[in-house]
mmCIF file of C-alpha atoms and ligand atoms in Angstrom:
data_model
loop_
_atom_site.group_PDB
_atom_site.id
_atom_site.type_symbol
_atom_site.label_atom_id
_atom_site.label_comp_id
_atom_site.label_asym_id
_atom_site.label_seq_id
_atom_site.Cartn_x
_atom_site.Cartn_y
_atom_site.Cartn_z
ATOM 1 C CA MET A 1 -17.350 29.533 3.740
ATOM 2 C CA ILE A 2 -15.278 26.380 2.907
ATOM 3 C CA ILE A 3 -11.739 26.070 4.345
ATOM 4 C CA ALA A 4 -9.569 23.295 2.814
ATOM 5 C CA ILE A 5 -6.675 21.981 4.785
ATOM 6 C CA ASP A 6 -4.338 19.450 3.051
ATOM 7 C CA GLY A 7 -0.986 17.959 3.871
ATOM 8 C CA PRO A 8 0.896 14.808 4.621
ATOM 9 C CA ALA A 9 0.187 12.413 7.569
ATOM 10 C CA GLY A 10 1.633 13.700 10.890
ATOM 11 C CA ALA A 11 1.849 17.340 9.769
ATOM 12 C CA GLY A 12 -0.827 18.147 12.405
ATOM 13 C CA LYS A 13 -3.583 19.009 9.957
ATOM 14 C CA SER A 14 -6.365 17.130 11.804
ATOM 15 C CA THR A 15 -5.573 18.761 15.121
ATOM 16 C CA VAL A 16 -5.313 22.143 13.464
ATOM 17 C CA ALA A 17 -8.461 21.730 11.362
ATOM 18 C CA LYS A 18 -10.507 20.588 14.352
ATOM 19 C CA LEU A 19 -9.367 23.478 16.586
ATOM 20 C CA LEU A 20 -9.842 26.019 13.759
ATOM 21 C CA ALA A 21 -13.376 24.815 13.105
ATOM 22 C CA LYS A 22 -14.153 25.017 16.893
ATOM 23 C CA GLN A 23 -12.792 28.590 17.107
ATOM 24 C CA LEU A 24 -14.760 29.666 14.063
ATOM 25 C CA GLY A 25 -17.891 27.734 14.981
ATOM 26 C CA PHE A 26 -17.663 25.836 11.698
ATOM 27 C CA LEU A 27 -18.458 22.152 10.949
ATOM 28 C CA TYR A 28 -15.349 19.989 10.851
ATOM 29 C CA ILE A 29 -15.010 17.150 8.343
ATOM 30 C CA ASP A 30 -12.110 14.667 8.819
ATOM 31 C CA THR A 31 -12.072 13.079 5.374
ATOM 32 C CA GLY A 32 -9.285 10.591 6.281
ATOM 33 C CA ALA A 33 -11.748 9.069 8.802
ATOM 34 C CA MET A 34 -13.995 8.021 5.928
ATOM 35 C CA TYR A 35 -11.251 6.038 4.233
ATOM 36 C CA ARG A 36 -10.340 4.574 7.691
ATOM 37 C CA ALA A 37 -13.930 3.492 8.301
ATOM 38 C CA LEU A 38 -14.073 1.644 5.032
ATOM 39 C CA THR A 39 -10.739 0.058 5.690
ATOM 40 C CA LEU A 40 -12.064 -1.141 9.074
ATOM 41 C CA LYS A 41 -15.093 -2.730 7.409
ATOM 42 C CA ALA A 42 -12.882 -4.507 4.748
ATOM 43 C CA LEU A 43 -10.509 -5.931 7.342
ATOM 44 C CA ASN A 44 -13.291 -7.031 9.644
ATOM 45 C CA LYS A 45 -14.952 -8.868 6.748
ATOM 46 C CA GLY A 46 -11.690 -10.479 5.774
ATOM 47 C CA ILE A 47 -11.537 -8.723 2.400
ATOM 48 C CA SER A 48 -8.067 -8.211 1.040
ATOM 49 C CA VAL A 49 -7.169 -4.556 0.229
ATOM 50 C CA SER A 50 -5.929 -5.766 -3.072
ATOM 51 C CA ASP A 51 -9.364 -7.127 -4.026
ATOM 52 C CA THR A 52 -10.326 -3.889 -5.705
ATOM 53 C CA GLN A 53 -13.699 -4.986 -6.976
ATOM 54 C CA ALA A 54 -14.830 -6.247 -3.531
ATOM 55 C CA ILE A 55 -13.687 -2.979 -1.883
ATOM 56 C CA ILE A 56 -15.550 -0.875 -4.461
ATOM 57 C CA LYS A 57 -18.738 -2.902 -3.851
ATOM 58 C CA LEU A 58 -18.175 -2.486 -0.121
ATOM 59 C CA ALA A 59 -17.815 1.306 -0.453
ATOM 60 C CA ALA A 60 -21.070 1.491 -2.432
ATOM 61 C CA ASN A 61 -22.866 -0.447 0.271
ATOM 62 C CA SER A 62 -21.615 1.380 3.300
ATOM 63 C CA THR A 63 -23.050 4.329 5.222
ATOM 64 C CA ILE A 64 -20.390 6.492 6.722
ATOM 65 C CA ASN A 65 -21.273 9.544 8.766
ATOM 66 C CA LEU A 66 -19.319 12.178 10.663
ATOM 67 C CA ILE A 67 -21.000 13.834 13.604
ATOM 68 C CA ASN A 68 -19.702 16.969 15.308
ATOM 69 C CA ASN A 69 -20.130 16.727 19.100
ATOM 70 C CA ARG A 70 -20.762 19.847 21.120
ATOM 71 C CA ASP A 71 -17.372 19.578 22.817
ATOM 72 C CA GLY A 72 -15.544 19.783 19.525
ATOM 73 C CA THR A 73 -14.835 16.084 19.236
ATOM 74 C CA ILE A 74 -16.197 14.117 16.349
ATOM 75 C CA LYS A 75 -18.038 10.810 16.143
ATOM 76 C CA VAL A 76 -17.508 8.517 13.168
ATOM 77 C CA THR A 77 -20.175 5.983 12.369
ATOM 78 C CA LEU A 78 -20.109 3.064 9.975
ATOM 79 C CA ASP A 79 -23.515 1.594 9.091
ATOM 80 C CA GLY A 80 -24.882 3.281 12.189
ATOM 81 C CA ILE A 81 -22.215 1.923 14.593
ATOM 82 C CA ASP A 82 -19.755 4.184 16.404
ATOM 83 C CA VAL A 83 -16.258 3.349 15.077
ATOM 84 C CA THR A 84 -14.502 6.531 16.327
ATOM 85 C CA GLN A 85 -11.870 4.571 18.320
ATOM 86 C CA ASP A 86 -11.568 1.558 16.145
ATOM 87 C CA ILE A 87 -10.534 3.472 12.990
ATOM 88 C CA ARG A 88 -7.337 4.620 14.771
ATOM 89 C CA GLN A 89 -6.051 1.065 15.230
ATOM 90 C CA LEU A 90 -2.549 0.382 13.777
ATOM 91 C CA ARG A 91 -3.854 -2.286 11.322
ATOM 92 C CA ILE A 92 -6.090 0.349 9.876
ATOM 93 C CA THR A 93 -3.244 2.896 9.563
ATOM 94 C CA GLN A 94 -1.172 0.292 7.804
ATOM 95 C CA PHE A 95 -3.782 -0.540 5.092
ATOM 96 C CA VAL A 96 -5.782 2.620 4.595
ATOM 97 C CA SER A 97 -3.592 4.096 1.877
ATOM 98 C CA ASP A 98 -4.158 1.031 -0.309
ATOM 99 C CA ILE A 99 -7.879 1.582 -0.087
ATOM 100 C CA ALA A 100 -7.676 5.333 -0.535
ATOM 101 C CA LYS A 101 -5.899 4.932 -3.891
ATOM 102 C CA ILE A 102 -8.812 3.146 -5.581
ATOM 103 C CA LYS A 103 -10.486 5.570 -8.015
ATOM 104 C CA GLU A 104 -14.043 4.366 -7.533
ATOM 105 C CA VAL A 105 -13.752 4.412 -3.759
ATOM 106 C CA ARG A 106 -12.610 8.078 -3.975
ATOM 107 C CA GLN A 107 -15.520 8.995 -6.205
ATOM 108 C CA ILE A 108 -17.939 7.729 -3.584
ATOM 109 C CA MET A 109 -16.081 9.477 -0.729
ATOM 110 C CA VAL A 110 -15.697 12.705 -2.585
ATOM 111 C CA GLU A 111 -19.401 12.874 -3.347
ATOM 112 C CA LEU A 112 -20.108 12.356 0.393
ATOM 113 C CA GLN A 113 -17.527 15.023 1.325
ATOM 114 C CA ARG A 114 -19.162 17.580 -1.087
ATOM 115 C CA LYS A 115 -22.562 16.743 0.371
ATOM 116 C CA LEU A 116 -21.474 17.188 3.968
ATOM 117 C CA GLY A 117 -19.328 20.298 3.176
ATOM 118 C CA SER A 118 -22.109 22.029 1.334
ATOM 119 C CA GLN A 119 -24.240 22.280 4.493
ATOM 120 C CA GLY A 120 -22.673 25.620 5.449
ATOM 121 C CA ASN A 121 -19.440 26.960 7.036
ATOM 122 C CA THR A 122 -17.036 23.974 7.016
ATOM 123 C CA VAL A 123 -13.368 23.135 7.583
ATOM 124 C CA LEU A 124 -12.326 19.875 5.743
ATOM 125 C CA ASP A 125 -8.973 18.233 6.042
ATOM 126 C CA GLY A 126 -7.369 15.685 3.791
ATOM 127 C CA LEU A 127 -5.014 15.325 0.848
ATOM 128 C CA ASP A 128 -7.101 16.427 -2.116
ATOM 129 C CA ILE A 129 -9.546 18.925 -0.597
ATOM 130 C CA GLY A 130 -8.123 22.013 -2.255
ATOM 131 C CA THR A 131 -7.243 20.204 -5.495
ATOM 132 C CA VAL A 132 -10.289 17.907 -6.124
ATOM 133 C CA VAL A 133 -13.086 18.046 -3.557
ATOM 134 C CA PHE A 134 -13.499 21.817 -3.272
ATOM 135 C CA PRO A 135 -11.231 23.428 -5.874
ATOM 136 C CA ASN A 136 -13.142 26.692 -5.310
ATOM 137 C CA ALA A 137 -12.676 26.669 -1.552
ATOM 138 C CA ASP A 138 -12.638 30.141 0.018
ATOM 139 C CA LYS A 139 -9.362 29.468 1.857
ATOM 140 C CA LYS A 140 -6.821 26.751 1.168
ATOM 141 C CA PHE A 141 -3.952 25.748 3.397
ATOM 142 C CA TYR A 142 -1.176 23.201 2.920
ATOM 143 C CA ILE A 143 0.103 22.109 6.340
ATOM 144 C CA ASP A 144 3.540 20.567 6.335
ATOM 145 C CA ALA A 145 6.404 19.617 8.660
ATOM 146 C CA ASP A 146 9.842 17.945 8.366
ATOM 147 C CA PHE A 147 9.625 14.131 8.074
ATOM 148 C CA LYS A 148 11.381 13.591 11.422
ATOM 149 C CA GLU A 149 9.059 15.928 13.128
ATOM 150 C CA ARG A 150 6.000 14.189 11.703
ATOM 151 C CA VAL A 151 7.271 10.810 12.820
ATOM 152 C CA LEU A 152 7.777 12.255 16.377
ATOM 153 C CA ARG A 153 4.260 13.606 16.445
ATOM 154 C CA ARG A 154 2.638 10.385 15.171
ATOM 155 C CA HIS A 155 4.708 8.305 17.601
ATOM 156 C CA LYS A 156 3.617 10.432 20.486
ATOM 157 C CA GLU A 157 0.038 10.225 19.282
ATOM 158 C CA SER A 158 0.122 6.508 18.961
ATOM 159 C CA LEU A 159 1.683 6.041 22.451
ATOM 160 C CA GLY A 160 -1.170 8.342 23.663
ATOM 161 C CA LEU A 161 -3.618 5.847 22.160
ATOM 162 C CA GLY A 162 -1.984 3.024 24.132
ATOM 163 C CA GLN A 163 -0.326 1.514 21.039
ATOM 164 C CA ASN A 164 2.968 -0.249 21.549
ATOM 165 C CA THR A 165 4.978 1.353 18.646
ATOM 166 C CA THR A 166 8.580 2.287 18.210
ATOM 167 C CA PHE A 167 9.957 5.397 16.507
ATOM 168 C CA GLU A 168 11.350 3.152 13.782
ATOM 169 C CA SER A 169 8.068 1.357 13.033
ATOM 170 C CA VAL A 170 6.206 4.685 12.884
ATOM 171 C CA SER A 171 8.925 6.060 10.570
ATOM 172 C CA LYS A 172 8.601 3.043 8.296
ATOM 173 C CA ASP A 173 4.813 3.253 8.154
ATOM 174 C CA LEU A 174 4.802 7.027 7.541
ATOM 175 C CA SER A 175 7.389 6.752 4.722
ATOM 176 C CA ASN A 176 5.380 4.012 3.131
ATOM 177 C CA ARG A 177 2.137 6.071 3.325
ATOM 178 C CA ASP A 178 3.926 9.168 1.952
ATOM 179 C CA THR A 179 5.055 7.118 -1.032
ATOM 180 C CA ILE A 180 1.594 5.673 -1.737
ATOM 181 C CA ASP A 181 -0.224 8.928 -1.130
ATOM 182 C CA SER A 182 2.046 11.044 -3.208
ATOM 183 C CA ASN A 183 2.501 8.719 -6.154
ATOM 184 C CA ARG A 184 -0.975 7.344 -6.679
ATOM 185 C CA SER A 185 -2.573 8.064 -10.020
ATOM 186 C CA VAL A 186 -5.808 9.472 -8.656
ATOM 187 C CA ALA A 187 -5.793 12.655 -6.581
ATOM 188 C CA PRO A 188 -2.212 12.345 -5.171
ATOM 189 C CA LEU A 189 -1.126 14.492 -2.240
ATOM 190 C CA LYS A 190 -0.276 17.826 -3.846
ATOM 191 C CA LYS A 191 -0.391 21.414 -2.744
ATOM 192 C CA ALA A 192 -3.053 23.333 -4.746
ATOM 193 C CA ASP A 193 -1.454 26.251 -6.597
ATOM 194 C CA ASP A 194 -3.479 28.740 -4.630
ATOM 195 C CA ALA A 195 -3.054 27.087 -1.237
ATOM 196 C CA ILE A 196 -1.039 28.881 1.487
ATOM 197 C CA TYR A 197 1.969 26.805 2.548
ATOM 198 C CA VAL A 198 2.408 26.589 6.293
ATOM 199 C CA ASP A 199 5.523 24.821 7.694
ATOM 200 C CA THR A 200 4.618 23.739 11.308
ATOM 201 C CA THR A 201 7.966 22.072 12.126
ATOM 202 C CA ASN A 202 8.901 24.727 14.708
ATOM 203 C CA LEU A 203 5.417 26.013 15.635
ATOM 204 C CA SER A 204 3.222 25.039 18.519
ATOM 205 C CA ILE A 205 -0.464 24.199 17.723
ATOM 206 C CA GLU A 206 -1.509 27.581 19.175
ATOM 207 C CA GLU A 207 0.931 29.375 16.900
ATOM 208 C CA VAL A 208 -0.439 27.524 13.835
ATOM 209 C CA ILE A 209 -4.045 28.291 14.823
ATOM 210 C CA ASP A 210 -3.264 31.976 15.421
ATOM 211 C CA LYS A 211 -1.600 32.137 12.023
ATOM 212 C CA LEU A 212 -4.498 30.514 10.226
ATOM 213 C CA LEU A 213 -7.152 32.578 12.043
ATOM 214 C CA ARG A 214 -5.343 35.778 10.938
ATOM 215 C CA LEU A 215 -5.235 34.513 7.374
ATOM 216 C CA VAL A 216 -8.934 33.523 7.458
ATOM 217 C CA ASN A 217 -10.076 36.829 9.021
ATOM 218 C CA GLY A 218 -7.604 39.058 7.198
HETATM 219 O O1 LIG B 301 -5.199 11.694 7.754
HETATM 220 P P1 LIG B 301 -5.395 10.109 7.946
HETATM 221 O O2 LIG B 301 -4.184 9.468 8.546
HETATM 222 O O3 LIG B 301 -6.604 9.784 8.769
HETATM 223 O O4 LIG B 301 -5.695 9.563 6.521
HETATM 224 C C1 LIG B 301 -5.870 8.187 6.248
HETATM 225 C C2 LIG B 301 -5.495 7.812 4.852
HETATM 226 O O5 LIG B 301 -6.415 8.263 3.891
HETATM 227 C C3 LIG B 301 -4.090 8.404 4.364
HETATM 228 O O6 LIG B 301 -3.381 7.361 3.693
HETATM 229 C C4 LIG B 301 -4.497 9.409 3.382
HETATM 230 C C5 LIG B 301 -5.811 9.066 2.922
HETATM 231 N N1 LIG B 301 -6.729 10.123 2.580
HETATM 232 C C6 LIG B 301 -6.952 10.426 1.218
HETATM 233 O O7 LIG B 301 -6.461 9.702 0.373
HETATM 234 N N2 LIG B 301 -7.829 11.453 0.934
HETATM 235 C C7 LIG B 301 -8.240 12.319 1.839
HETATM 236 N N3 LIG B 301 -9.066 13.252 1.494
HETATM 237 C C8 LIG B 301 -8.035 12.000 3.206
HETATM 238 C C9 LIG B 301 -7.171 10.984 3.520
#
């Protein structure tokens, strides 16, 4: 069974997808982590995110892997090196949308996502899982929340990671990412027609998980 979870940044989709996968005993694939890993490599090599050709070449010559640990956490590797923590850095968050909008990069990532997802029961989260990666997914959810609530969640998360951010800077970054992710020409953020819309603004994580489990099992 394939479960597709899409939605904007900060809506809680990764947290929800990870917990849902754990509860169901499914594999979890965080597709955003793949775009983040490539962004990390580009920035570390001093390649500008606007140098599209260089980024495409980099994507073709990179090995990104997602490993599910027994405790429900995931490990992200880039060319065999653990980058799980590094891909959450602010500088990555700031530039990842520019890399994720490149068509050829997406083709490479989507191929990898399909390969990983076809191994068995899987929960994937992203922006285009239900629309592009697995249009025939068994269950599709679109997880959303009000903009202010999404900023609050991302701000809390970044403080938890020890990042020195303000509500205003997170708000600016999220608004910028929303614009790029929703308006890009290839696979923009969009609810699939057959996805179930879940507004999590006033729900706890437990309530969201309960709701999704009922919808998956029902
Ligand atoms: O969910 P996240 O913050 O880790 O996502 C990082 C970026 O990658 C974000 O700008 C959206 C983009 N992304 C995408 O374009 N397609 C996906 N399937 C997953 C993420």
